[in-house]
Coordinates of C-alpha atoms and ligand atoms in Angstrom, one line a residue:
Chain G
X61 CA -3.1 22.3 12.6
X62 CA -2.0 20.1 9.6
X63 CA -1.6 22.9 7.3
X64 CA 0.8 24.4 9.9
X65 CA 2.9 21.5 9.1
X66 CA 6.2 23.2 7.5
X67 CA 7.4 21.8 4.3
X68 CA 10.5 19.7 5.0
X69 CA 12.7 19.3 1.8
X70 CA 15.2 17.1 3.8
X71 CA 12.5 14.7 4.5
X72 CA 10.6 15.3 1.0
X73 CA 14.2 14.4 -0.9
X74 CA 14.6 11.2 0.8
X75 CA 10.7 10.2 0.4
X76 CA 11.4 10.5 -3.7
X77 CA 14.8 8.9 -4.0
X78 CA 12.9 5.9 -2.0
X79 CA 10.1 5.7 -3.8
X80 CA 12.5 6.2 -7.3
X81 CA 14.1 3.4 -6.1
X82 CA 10.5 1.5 -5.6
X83 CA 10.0 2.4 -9.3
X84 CA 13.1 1.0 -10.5
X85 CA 12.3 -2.2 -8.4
X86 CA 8.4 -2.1 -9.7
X87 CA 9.5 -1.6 -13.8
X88 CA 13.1 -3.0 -14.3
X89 CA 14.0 -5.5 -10.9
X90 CA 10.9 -7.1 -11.4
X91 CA 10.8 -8.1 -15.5
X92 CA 14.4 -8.9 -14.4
X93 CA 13.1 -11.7 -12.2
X94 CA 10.7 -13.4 -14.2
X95 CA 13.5 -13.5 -16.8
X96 CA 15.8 -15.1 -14.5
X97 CA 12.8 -17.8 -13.4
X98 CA 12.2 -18.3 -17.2
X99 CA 15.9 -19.3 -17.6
X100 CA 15.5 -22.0 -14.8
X101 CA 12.0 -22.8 -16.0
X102 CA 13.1 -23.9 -19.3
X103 CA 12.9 -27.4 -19.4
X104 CA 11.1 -28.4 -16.1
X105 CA 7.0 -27.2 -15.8
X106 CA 6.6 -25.7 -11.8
X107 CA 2.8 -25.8 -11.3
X108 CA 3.2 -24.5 -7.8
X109 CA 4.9 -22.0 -5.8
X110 CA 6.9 -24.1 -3.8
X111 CA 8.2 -25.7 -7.3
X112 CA 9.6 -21.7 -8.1
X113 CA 11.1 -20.9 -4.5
X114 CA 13.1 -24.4 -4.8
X115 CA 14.2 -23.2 -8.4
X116 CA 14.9 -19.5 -7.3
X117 CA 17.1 -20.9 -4.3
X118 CA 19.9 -19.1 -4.2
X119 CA 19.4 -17.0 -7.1
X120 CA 21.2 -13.4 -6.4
X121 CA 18.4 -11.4 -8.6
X122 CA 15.7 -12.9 -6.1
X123 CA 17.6 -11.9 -3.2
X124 CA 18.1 -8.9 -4.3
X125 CA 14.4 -8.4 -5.6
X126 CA 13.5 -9.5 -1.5
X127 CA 15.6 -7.4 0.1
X128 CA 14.4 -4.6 -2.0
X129 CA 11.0 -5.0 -1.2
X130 CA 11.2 -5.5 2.4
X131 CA 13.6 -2.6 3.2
X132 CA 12.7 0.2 0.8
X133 CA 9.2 -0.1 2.9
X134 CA 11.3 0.1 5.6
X135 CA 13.2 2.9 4.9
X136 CA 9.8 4.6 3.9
X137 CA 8.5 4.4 7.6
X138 CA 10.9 3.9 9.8
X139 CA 14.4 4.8 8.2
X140 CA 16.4 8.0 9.2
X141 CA 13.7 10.5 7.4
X142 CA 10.7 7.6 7.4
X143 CA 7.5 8.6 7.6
X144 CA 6.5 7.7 11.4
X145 CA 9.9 9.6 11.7
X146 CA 9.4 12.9 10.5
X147 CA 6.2 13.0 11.5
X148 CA 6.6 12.6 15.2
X149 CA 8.5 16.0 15.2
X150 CA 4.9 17.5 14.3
X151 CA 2.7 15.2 16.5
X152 CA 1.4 18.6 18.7
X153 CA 0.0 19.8 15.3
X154 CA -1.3 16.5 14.5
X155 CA -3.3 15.9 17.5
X156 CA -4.5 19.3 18.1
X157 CA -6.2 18.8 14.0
X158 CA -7.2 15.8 15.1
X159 CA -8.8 16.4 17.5
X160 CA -10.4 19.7 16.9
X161 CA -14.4 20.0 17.0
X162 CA -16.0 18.0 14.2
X163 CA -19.7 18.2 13.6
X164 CA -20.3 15.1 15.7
X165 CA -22.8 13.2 13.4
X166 CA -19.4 12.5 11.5
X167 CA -17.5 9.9 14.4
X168 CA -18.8 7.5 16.7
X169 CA -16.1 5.9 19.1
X170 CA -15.8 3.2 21.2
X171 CA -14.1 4.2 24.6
X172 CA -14.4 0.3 25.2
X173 CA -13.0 -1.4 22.6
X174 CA -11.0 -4.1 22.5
X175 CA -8.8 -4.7 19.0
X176 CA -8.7 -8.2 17.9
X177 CA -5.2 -9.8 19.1
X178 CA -4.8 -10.6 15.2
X179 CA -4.4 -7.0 14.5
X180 CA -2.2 -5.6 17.3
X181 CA 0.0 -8.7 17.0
X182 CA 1.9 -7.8 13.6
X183 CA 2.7 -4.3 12.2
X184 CA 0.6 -4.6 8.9
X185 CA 2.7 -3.1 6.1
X186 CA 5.5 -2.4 8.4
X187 CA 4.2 0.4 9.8
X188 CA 5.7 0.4 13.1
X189 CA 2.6 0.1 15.8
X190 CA 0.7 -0.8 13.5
X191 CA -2.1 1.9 12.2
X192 CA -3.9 1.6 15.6
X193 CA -1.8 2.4 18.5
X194 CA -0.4 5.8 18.2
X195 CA -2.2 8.5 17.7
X196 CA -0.7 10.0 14.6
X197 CA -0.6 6.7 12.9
X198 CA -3.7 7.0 10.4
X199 CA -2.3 10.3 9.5
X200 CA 1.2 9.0 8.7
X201 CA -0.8 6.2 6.9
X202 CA -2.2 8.2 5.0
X203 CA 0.2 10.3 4.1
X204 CA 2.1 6.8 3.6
X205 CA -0.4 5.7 0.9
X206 CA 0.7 8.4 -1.3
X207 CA 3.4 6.1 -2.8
X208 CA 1.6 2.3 -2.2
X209 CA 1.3 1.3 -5.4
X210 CA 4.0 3.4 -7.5
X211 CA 2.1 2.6 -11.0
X212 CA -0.5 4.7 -9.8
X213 CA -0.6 7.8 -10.2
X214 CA -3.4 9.1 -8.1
X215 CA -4.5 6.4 -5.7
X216 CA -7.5 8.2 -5.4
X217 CA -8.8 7.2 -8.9
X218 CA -8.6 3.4 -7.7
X219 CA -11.0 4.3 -5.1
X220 CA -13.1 5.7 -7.6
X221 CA -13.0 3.1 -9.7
X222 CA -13.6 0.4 -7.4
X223 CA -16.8 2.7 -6.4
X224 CA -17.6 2.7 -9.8
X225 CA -17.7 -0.6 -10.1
X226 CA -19.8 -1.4 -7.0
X227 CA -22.3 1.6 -7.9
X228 CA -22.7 0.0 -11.5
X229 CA -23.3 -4.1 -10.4
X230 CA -25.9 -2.8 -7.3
X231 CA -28.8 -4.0 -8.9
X232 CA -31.6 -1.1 -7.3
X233 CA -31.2 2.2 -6.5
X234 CA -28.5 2.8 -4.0
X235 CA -29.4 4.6 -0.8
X236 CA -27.2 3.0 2.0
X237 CA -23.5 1.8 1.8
X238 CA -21.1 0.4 4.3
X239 CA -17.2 0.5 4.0
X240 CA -15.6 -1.8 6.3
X241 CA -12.2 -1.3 6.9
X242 CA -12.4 2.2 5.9
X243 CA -8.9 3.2 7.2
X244 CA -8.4 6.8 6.5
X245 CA -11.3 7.0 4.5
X246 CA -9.6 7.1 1.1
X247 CA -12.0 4.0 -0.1
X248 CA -15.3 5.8 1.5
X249 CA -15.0 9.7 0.4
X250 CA -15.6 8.5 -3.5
X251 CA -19.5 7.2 -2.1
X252 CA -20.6 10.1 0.0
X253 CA -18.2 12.6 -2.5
X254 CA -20.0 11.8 -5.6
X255 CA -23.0 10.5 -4.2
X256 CA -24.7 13.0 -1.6
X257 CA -28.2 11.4 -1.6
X258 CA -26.9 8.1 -0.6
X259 CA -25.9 7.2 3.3
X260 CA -22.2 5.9 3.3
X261 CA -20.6 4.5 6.8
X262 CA -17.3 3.6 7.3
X263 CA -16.3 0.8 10.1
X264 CA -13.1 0.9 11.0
X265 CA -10.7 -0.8 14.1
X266 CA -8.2 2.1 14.5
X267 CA -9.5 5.5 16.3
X268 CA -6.0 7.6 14.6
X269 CA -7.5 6.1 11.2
X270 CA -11.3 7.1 12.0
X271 CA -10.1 10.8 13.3
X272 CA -8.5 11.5 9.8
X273 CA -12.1 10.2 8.2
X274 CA -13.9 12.3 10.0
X275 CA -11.7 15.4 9.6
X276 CA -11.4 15.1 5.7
X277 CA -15.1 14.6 5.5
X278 CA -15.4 17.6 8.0
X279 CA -13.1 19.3 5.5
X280 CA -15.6 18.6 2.9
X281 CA -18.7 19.3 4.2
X282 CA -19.8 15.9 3.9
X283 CA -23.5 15.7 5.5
X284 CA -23.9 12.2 4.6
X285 CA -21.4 10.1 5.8
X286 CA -20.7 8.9 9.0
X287 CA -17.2 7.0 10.6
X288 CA -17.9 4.0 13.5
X289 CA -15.4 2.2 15.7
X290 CA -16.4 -1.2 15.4
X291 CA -15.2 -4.8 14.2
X292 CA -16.1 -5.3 10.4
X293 CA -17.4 -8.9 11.4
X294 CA -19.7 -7.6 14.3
X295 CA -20.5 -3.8 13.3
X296 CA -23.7 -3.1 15.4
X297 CA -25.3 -1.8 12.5
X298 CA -29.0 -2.1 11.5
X299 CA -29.5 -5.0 9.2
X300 CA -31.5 -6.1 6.5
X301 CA -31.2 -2.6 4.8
X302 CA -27.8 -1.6 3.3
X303 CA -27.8 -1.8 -0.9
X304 CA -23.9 -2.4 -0.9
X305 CA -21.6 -3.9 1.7
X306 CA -18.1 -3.4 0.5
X307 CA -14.0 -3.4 1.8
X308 CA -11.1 -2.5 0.3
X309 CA -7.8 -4.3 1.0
X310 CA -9.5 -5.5 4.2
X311 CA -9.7 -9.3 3.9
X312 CA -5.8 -9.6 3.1
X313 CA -5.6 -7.9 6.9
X314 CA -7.8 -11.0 8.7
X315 CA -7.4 -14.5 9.7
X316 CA -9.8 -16.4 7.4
X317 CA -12.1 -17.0 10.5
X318 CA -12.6 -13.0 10.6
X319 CA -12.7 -13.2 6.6
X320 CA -16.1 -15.5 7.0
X321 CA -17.5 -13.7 9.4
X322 CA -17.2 -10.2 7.4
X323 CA -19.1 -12.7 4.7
X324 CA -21.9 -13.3 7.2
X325 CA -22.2 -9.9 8.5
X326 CA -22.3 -8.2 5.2
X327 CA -25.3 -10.7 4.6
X328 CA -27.0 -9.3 7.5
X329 CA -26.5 -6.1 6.6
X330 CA -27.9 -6.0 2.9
X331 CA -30.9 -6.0 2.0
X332 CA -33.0 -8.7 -0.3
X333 CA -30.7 -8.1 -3.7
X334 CA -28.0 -6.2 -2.0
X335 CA -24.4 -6.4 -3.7
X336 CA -20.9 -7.5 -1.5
X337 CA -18.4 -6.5 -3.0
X338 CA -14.7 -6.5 -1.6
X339 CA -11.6 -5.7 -3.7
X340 CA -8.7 -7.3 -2.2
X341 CA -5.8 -9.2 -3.9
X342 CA -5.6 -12.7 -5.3
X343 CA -3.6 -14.5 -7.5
X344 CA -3.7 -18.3 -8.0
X345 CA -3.0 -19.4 -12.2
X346 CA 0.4 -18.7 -12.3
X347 CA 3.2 -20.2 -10.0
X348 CA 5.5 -17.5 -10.5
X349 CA 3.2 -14.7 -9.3
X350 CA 1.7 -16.5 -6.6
X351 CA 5.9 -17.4 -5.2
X352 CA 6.4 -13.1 -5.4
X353 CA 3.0 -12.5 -3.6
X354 CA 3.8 -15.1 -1.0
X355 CA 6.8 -13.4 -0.6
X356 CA 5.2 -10.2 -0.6
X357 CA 2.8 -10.9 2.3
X358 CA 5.6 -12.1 4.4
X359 CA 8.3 -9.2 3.0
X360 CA 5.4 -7.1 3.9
X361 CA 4.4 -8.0 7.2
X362 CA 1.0 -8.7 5.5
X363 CA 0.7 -12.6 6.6
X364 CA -3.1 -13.2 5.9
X365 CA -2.8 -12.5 2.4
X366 CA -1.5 -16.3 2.1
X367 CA -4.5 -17.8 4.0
X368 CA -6.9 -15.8 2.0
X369 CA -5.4 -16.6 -1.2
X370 CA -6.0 -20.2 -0.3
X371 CA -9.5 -20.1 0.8
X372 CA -12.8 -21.2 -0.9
X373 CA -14.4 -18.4 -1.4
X374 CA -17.4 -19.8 -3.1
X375 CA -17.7 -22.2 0.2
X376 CA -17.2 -19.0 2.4
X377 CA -19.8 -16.6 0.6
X378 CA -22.7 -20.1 0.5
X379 CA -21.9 -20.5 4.6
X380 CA -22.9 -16.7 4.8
X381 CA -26.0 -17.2 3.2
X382 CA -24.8 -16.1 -0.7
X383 CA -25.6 -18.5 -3.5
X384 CA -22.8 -18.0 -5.7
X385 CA -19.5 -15.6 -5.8
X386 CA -17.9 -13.7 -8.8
X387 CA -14.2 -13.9 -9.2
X388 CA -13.1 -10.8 -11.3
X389 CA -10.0 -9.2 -11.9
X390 CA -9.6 -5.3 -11.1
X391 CA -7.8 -2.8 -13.3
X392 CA -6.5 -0.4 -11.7
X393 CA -5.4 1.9 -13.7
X394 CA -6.0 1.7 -17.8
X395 CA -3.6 -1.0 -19.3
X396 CA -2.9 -2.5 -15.7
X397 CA -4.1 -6.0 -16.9
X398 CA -2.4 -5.8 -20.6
X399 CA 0.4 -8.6 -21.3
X400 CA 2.2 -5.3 -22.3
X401 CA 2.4 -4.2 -18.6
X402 CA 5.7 -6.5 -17.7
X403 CA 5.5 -4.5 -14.2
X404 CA 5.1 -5.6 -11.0
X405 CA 1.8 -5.1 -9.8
X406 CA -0.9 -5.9 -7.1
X407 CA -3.3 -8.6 -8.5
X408 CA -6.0 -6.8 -7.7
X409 CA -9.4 -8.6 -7.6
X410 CA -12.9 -8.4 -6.6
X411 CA -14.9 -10.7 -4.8
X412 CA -18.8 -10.1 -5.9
X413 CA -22.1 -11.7 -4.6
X414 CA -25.4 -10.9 -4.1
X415 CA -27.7 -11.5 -1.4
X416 CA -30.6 -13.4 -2.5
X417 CA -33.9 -11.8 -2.4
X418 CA -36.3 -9.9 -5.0
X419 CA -35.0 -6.9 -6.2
X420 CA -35.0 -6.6 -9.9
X421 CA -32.1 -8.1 -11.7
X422 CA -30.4 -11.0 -9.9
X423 CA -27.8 -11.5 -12.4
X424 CA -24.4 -10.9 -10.4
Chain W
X117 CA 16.0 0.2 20.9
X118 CA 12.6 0.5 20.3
X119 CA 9.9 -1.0 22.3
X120 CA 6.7 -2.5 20.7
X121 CA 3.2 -0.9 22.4
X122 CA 1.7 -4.1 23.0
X123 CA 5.0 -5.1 25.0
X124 CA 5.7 -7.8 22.3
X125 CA 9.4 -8.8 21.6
X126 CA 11.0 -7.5 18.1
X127 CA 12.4 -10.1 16.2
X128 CA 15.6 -10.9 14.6
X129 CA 15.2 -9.0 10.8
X130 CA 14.8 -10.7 7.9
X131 CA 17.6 -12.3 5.6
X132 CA 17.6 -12.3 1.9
X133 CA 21.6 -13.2 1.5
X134 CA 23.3 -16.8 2.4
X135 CA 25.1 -14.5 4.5
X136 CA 22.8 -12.2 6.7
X137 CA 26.2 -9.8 7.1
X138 CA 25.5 -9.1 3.3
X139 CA 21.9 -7.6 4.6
X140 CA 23.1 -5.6 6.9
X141 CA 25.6 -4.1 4.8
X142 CA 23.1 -3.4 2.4
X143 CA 20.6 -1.2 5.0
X144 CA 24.0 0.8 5.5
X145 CA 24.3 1.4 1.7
X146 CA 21.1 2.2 1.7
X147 CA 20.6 4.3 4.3
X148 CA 23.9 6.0 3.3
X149 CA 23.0 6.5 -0.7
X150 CA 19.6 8.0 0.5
X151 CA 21.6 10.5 2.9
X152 CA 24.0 11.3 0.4
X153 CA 20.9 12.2 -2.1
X154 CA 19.6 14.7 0.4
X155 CA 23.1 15.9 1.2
X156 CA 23.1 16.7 -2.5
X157 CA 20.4 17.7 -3.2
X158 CA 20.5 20.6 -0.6
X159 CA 23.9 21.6 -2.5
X160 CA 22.3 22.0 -5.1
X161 CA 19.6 24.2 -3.6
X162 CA 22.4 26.4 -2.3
X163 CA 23.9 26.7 -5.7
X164 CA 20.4 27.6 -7.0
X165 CA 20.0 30.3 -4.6
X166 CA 23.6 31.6 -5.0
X167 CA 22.8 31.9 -8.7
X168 CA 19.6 34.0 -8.0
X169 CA 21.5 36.0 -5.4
X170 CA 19.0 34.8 -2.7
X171 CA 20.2 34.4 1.0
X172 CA 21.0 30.9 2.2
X173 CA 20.0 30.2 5.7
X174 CA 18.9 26.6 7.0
X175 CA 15.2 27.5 7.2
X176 CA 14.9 28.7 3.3
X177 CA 16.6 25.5 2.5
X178 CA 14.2 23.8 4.7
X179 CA 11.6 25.4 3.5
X180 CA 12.4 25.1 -0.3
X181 CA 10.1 24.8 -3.0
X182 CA 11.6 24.5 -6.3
X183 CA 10.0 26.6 -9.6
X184 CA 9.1 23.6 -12.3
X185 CA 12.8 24.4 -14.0
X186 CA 14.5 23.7 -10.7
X187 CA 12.2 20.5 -9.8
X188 CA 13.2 19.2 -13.1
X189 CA 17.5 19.8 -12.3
X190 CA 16.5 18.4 -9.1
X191 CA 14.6 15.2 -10.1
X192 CA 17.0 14.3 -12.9
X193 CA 19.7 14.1 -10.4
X194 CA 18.0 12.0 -8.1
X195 CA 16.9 10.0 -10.8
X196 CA 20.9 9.6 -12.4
X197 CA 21.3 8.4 -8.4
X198 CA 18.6 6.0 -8.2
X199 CA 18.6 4.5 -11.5
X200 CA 22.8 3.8 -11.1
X201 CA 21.7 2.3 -7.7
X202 CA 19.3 0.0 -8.7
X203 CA 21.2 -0.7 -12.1
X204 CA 24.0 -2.1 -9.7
X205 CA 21.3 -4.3 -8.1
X206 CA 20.6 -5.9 -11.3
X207 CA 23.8 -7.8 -12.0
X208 CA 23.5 -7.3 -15.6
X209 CA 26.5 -6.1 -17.7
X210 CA 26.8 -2.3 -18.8
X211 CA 28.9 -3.4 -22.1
X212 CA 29.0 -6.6 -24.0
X213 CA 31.7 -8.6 -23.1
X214 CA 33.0 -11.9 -24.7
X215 CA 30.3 -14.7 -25.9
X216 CA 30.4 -17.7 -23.2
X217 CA 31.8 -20.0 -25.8
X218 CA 34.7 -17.9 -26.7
X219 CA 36.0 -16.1 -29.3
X220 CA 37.5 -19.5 -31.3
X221 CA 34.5 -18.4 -34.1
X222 CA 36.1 -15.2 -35.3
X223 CA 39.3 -16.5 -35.8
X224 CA 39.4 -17.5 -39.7
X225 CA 42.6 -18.5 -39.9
Ligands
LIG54 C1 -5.1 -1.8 4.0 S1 -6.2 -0.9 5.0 C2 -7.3 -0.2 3.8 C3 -8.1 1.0 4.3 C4 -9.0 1.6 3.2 N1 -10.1 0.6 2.9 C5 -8.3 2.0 2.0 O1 -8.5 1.3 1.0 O2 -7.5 2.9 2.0 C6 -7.1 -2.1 5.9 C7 -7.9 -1.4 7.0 O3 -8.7 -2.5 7.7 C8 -8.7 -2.2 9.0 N2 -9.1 -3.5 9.7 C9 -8.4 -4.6 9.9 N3 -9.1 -5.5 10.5 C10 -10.4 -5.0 10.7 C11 -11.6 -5.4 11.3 N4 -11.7 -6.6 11.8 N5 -12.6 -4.6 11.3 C12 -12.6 -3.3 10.8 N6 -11.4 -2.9 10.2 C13 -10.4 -3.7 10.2 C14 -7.3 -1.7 9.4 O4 -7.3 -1.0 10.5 C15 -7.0 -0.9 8.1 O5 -7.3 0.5 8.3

């Protein structure tokens, strides 16, 4: 079983002297950058991206800054002590936790089902196979998200904040909530954790991602949550009654055809006054930070993040059936937003509407 | 090699560097500096061991767990590692060296 997993200081060394190196890349490589575009920036005014990749052309820093970012993820999952890596050596114990008896209101799987081609096309975040097709690879993504976002400490109290957030806008009491794109769980367990009267489902693609879900709920005791195989655009759900529809880091992950659709089935799903809220990443007032997120989605193996930076949201959310859409910026952890923090860092935002209807206060 | 489930072709890697050699040399460094680290830091395991008198066979230093004074030796020298790594990355000049317009200024004669 997992906890029969032996510590592996080998493997545990190499994981921190990566992720040290991440740091180093995240606090000093990156300031470093927008210092060098500053220099080249002095006298000409780039209003878009493609103006600050034709000024970083050729710029040693900015190679250096790519070729970080692209192969210390690398390393992190498929070098010589990667993640996918190590844990292969203990796939027996894997599988046998994973699939071990869970009480069985906690999983509902889809011997059927077909993945989208979008998703087993690219290896999102690098993670070779992507987190669908082997059967350890939501636990090694989890284990993976340890490290994500190296500013973070815990990256559970970005989960609980983002829950915080949704629980605070829902306009009526909340007694149903649907996370779509619930990967391991880590965005769903703050809902059915700290809230046991409400109903919380996750919809997920990947069965290894669902199975760790439903073991860490199964862990916990959970009695009211529940983990379903299913497209996030077309989740077979009831409709008409769920008091928040939210994602987390799932839109980056889908074409924006898939992207619109998750807008119309969220409408379906709430009820009259029900809140949407996704927190993805966006980042469109300033060139230079949209040229490194560019980069990122492609450095990353993360290629809808472009697309859905570019879309109109506001025309998205009104095809759905919304009225209007909130645009609001996410802090992650305290101080994330501050000019002070001269870090790299996700630009972490929400997208926030509200189905039309009569439930008390309509204000978004 | 490895082979992609869905049957799908692996591509050439991404290049950062007018010359793509200089990104493969780099994943060697890399990959080398990392091994290195863990090379060290099981010597230094060993030497923490020897120093308690404990016995030193591969599975103890597998199975290692340093107290918090260990994890702090241990982190600072992965840190001193890391941080001269990535301070080479940078490009940036450990001491100041001449001004770009010369020295012509201090000379008062
Ligand atoms: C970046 S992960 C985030 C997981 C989780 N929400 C979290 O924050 O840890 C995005 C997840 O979306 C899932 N996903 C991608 N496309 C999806 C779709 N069409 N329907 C449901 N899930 C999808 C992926 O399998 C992946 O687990």
């Amino acid at each position: 079983m997992l906890e029969n997993i032996p510590a592996n200081r080998e493997f545990d060394a190499y994981q921190a002297f990566v992720l040290d190196c991440k740091i180093a890349w995240t606090r000093q490589m990156f300031p470093l950058l927008r210092d060098r575009f500053e220099i080249v920036a002095k006298d000409v005014q780039p209003n878009t991206a493609a103006d600050v990749a034709a000024l970083m052309e050729g710029d040693t820093t900015a190679q250096m800054f790519g070729w970080f970012e692209r192969h210390l993820q690398r390393m992190k999952y498929s070098g010589l002590r990667g993640l996918t890596v190590h844990y292969n050596r203990y796939r027996d114990e894997i599988r046998r936790a994973l699939n071990s008896d869970l009480p069985a209101h906690l999983l509902q799987l889809d011997p059927d089902f077909q993945q989208p081609e979008y998703y087993t096309s690219i290896d999102i975040h690098q993670h070779p196979g992507g987190v669908w097709s082997d059967e350890i690879a939501g636990f090694v993504y989890e284990r993976g998200a340890q490290s994500t976002a190296p500013m973070l400490k815990k990256s559970e109290s970005l989960f609980h904040r983002m829950k915080t957030q949704a629980m605070t806008r829902a306009s009526h009491e909340v007694k149903k909530v649907v996370d779509l794109g619930c990967g391991w769980g880590g965005s769903t367990r703050p809902y059915y954790e700290d809230h046991p009267e409400v109903d919380v489902i996750g919809v997920e693609l990947s069965e290894p991602c669902l199975r760790v879900a439903a073991l860490r709920a199964a862990e916990l005791q959970a009695q009211n949550v529940r983990y379903r195989q299913a497209d996030a655009t077309e989740t077979g759900l009831n409709g008409g009654d769920t008091d928040i529809v939210t994602s987390t880091m799932l839109l980056h992950e889908m074409p924006p055809s898939h992207i619109k659709a998750v807008f119309r089935e969220a409408h379906r799903l709430l009820a009259p006054g029900g809140l949407s809220i996704h927190l993805d990443f966006l980042m469109r007032d300033d060139p230079f930070r949209v040229w490194v997120h560019n980069g990122h989605s492609s450095r990353n193996n993360e290629p809808f993040m472009v697309p859905l930076n570019g879309m109109d949201l506001l025309a998205a959310h009104k095809e759905a059936g919304f009225d209007a859409v909130e645009i609001v910026p996410f802090e992650e952890f305290d101080g994330a937003l501050s000019p002070d923090n001269t870090a790299w860092r996700f630009p972490w935002t929400m997208i926030i509407a509200r189905k039309p209807g009569s439930s008390g206060n309509q204000d978004l | 090699m490895s082979k992609h489930p869905t049957g799908l072709p692996l591509k050439a890697e991404q290049d950062f560097f007018k010359d793509p050699a200089i990104d493969r040399l780099m994943s060697m460094v890399m990959t080398l500096a990392a091994e290195l680290h863990v090379t060290r830091d099981r010597l230094l395991i060993m030497e923490m061991k020897m120093e308690n008198n404990q016995p030193i066979t591969s599975g103890s230093l597998d199975a290692f767990r340093p107290d918090p004074i260990q994890k702090e030796r241990l982190d600072a020298a992965r840190q001193a590692l890391s941080n001269e790594l990535m301070f080479c990355a940078t490009g940036v000049e450990a001491s100041l060296g001449t001004p770009e317009e010369g020295v012509g200024k201090f000379d008062k004669s």
